[in-house]
PDB file of C-alpha atoms in Angstrom:
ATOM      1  CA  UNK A 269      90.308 104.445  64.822  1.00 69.00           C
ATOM      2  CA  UNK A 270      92.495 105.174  67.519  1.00 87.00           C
ATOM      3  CA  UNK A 271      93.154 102.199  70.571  1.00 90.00           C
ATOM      4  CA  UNK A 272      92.577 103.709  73.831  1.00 92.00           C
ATOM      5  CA  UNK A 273      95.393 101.993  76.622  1.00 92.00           C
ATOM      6  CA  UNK A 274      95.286 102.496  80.061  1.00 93.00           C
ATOM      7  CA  UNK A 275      98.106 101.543  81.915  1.00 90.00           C
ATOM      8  CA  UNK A 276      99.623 101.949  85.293  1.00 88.00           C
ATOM      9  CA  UNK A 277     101.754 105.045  86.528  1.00 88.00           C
ATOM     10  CA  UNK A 278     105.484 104.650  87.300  1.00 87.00           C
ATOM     11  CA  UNK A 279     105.921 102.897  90.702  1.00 85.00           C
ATOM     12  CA  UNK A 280     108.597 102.197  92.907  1.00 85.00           C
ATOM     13  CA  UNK A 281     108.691  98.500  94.854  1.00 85.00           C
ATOM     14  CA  UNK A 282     110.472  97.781  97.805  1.00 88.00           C
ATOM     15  CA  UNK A 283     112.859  94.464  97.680  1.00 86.00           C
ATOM     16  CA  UNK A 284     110.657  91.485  98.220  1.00 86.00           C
ATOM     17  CA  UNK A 285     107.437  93.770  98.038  1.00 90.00           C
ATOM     18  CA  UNK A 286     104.713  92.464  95.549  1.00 92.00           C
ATOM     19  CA  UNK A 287     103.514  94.478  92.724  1.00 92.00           C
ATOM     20  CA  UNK A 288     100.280  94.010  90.637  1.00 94.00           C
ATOM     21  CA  UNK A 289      98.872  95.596  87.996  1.00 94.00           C
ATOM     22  CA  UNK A 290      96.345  95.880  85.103  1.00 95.00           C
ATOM     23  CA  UNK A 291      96.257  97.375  81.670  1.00 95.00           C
ATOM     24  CA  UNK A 292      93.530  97.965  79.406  1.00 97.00           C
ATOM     25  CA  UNK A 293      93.046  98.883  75.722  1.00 96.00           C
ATOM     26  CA  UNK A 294      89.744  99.611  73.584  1.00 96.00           C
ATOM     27  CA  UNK A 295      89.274 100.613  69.799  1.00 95.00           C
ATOM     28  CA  UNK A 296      85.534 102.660  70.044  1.00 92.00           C
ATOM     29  CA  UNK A 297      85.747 102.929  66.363  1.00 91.00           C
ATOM     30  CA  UNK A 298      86.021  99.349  66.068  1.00 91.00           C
ATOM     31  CA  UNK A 299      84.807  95.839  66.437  1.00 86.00           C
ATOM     32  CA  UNK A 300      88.330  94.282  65.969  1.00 92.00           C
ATOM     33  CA  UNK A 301      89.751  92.343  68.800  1.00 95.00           C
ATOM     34  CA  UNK A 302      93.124  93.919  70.499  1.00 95.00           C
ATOM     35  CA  UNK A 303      95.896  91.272  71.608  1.00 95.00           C
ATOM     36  CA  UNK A 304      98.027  92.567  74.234  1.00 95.00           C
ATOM     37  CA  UNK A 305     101.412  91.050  75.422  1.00 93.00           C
ATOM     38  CA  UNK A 306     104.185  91.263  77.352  1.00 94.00           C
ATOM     39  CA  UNK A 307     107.763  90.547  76.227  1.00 93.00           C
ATOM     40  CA  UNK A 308     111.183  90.613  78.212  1.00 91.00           C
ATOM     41  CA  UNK A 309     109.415  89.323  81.587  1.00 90.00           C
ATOM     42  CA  UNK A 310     111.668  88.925  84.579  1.00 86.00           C
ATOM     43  CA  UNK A 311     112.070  85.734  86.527  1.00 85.00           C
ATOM     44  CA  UNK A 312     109.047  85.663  88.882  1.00 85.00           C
ATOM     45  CA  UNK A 313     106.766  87.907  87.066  1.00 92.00           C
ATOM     46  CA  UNK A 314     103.924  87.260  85.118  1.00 96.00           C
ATOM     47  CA  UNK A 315     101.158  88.881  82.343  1.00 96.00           C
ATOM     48  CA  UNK A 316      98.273  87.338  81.530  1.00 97.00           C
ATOM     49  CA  UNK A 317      95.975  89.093  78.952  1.00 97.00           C
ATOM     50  CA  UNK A 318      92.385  88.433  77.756  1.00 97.00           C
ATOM     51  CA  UNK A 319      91.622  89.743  73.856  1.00 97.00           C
ATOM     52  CA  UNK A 320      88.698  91.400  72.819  1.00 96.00           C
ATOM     53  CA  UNK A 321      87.505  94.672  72.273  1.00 97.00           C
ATOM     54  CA  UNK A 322      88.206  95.747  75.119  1.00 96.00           C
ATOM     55  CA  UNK A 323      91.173  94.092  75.694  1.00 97.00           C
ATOM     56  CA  UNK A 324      92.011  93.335  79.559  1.00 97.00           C
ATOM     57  CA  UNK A 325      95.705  92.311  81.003  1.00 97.00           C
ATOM     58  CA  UNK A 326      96.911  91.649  84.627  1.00 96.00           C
ATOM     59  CA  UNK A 327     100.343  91.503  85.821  1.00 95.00           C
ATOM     60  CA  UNK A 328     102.159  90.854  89.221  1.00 95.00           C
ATOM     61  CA  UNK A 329     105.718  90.009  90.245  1.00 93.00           C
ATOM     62  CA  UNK A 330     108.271  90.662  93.249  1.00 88.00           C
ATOM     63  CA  UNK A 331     110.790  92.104  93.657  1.00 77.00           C
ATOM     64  CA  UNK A 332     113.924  90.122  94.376  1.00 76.00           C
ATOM     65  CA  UNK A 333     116.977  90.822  96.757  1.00 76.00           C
ATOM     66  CA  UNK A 334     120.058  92.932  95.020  1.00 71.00           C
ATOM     67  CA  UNK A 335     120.132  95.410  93.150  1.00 67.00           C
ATOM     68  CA  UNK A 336     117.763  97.544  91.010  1.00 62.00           C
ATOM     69  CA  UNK A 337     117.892  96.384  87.122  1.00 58.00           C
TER      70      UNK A 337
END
């Protein structure tokens, strides 16, 4: 079957402003478990993520002073 992922829209954080977020994936067709993960995660940031079917993820991090990466 196909995974279903929701995830957040393009944003745009202002220096030393604190951004969260969430993302969420299911497989209807499907009793496998779906692993999601983060890679390449900046100083100060996290992702946490919960398997399962659905699979549930939270992330949060601020900005930093200078300039835009």
């Amino acid at each position: 079957g196909s995974v279903l992922l929701s995830t957040p829209l393009a944003e745009e954080v202002l220096v030393g402003s604190m951004l969260t977020f969430s993302v969420n994936a299911s497989d209807p067709d499907s009793h496998a478990s779906i692993i999601l993960y983060a890679t390449n995660v900046p100083s100060g940031a996290s992702f946490a993520a919960k398997p399962g079917n659905p699979a549930t993820g939270a992330g949060e991090g601020r900005r930093p002073k200078g300039p835009a990466p």
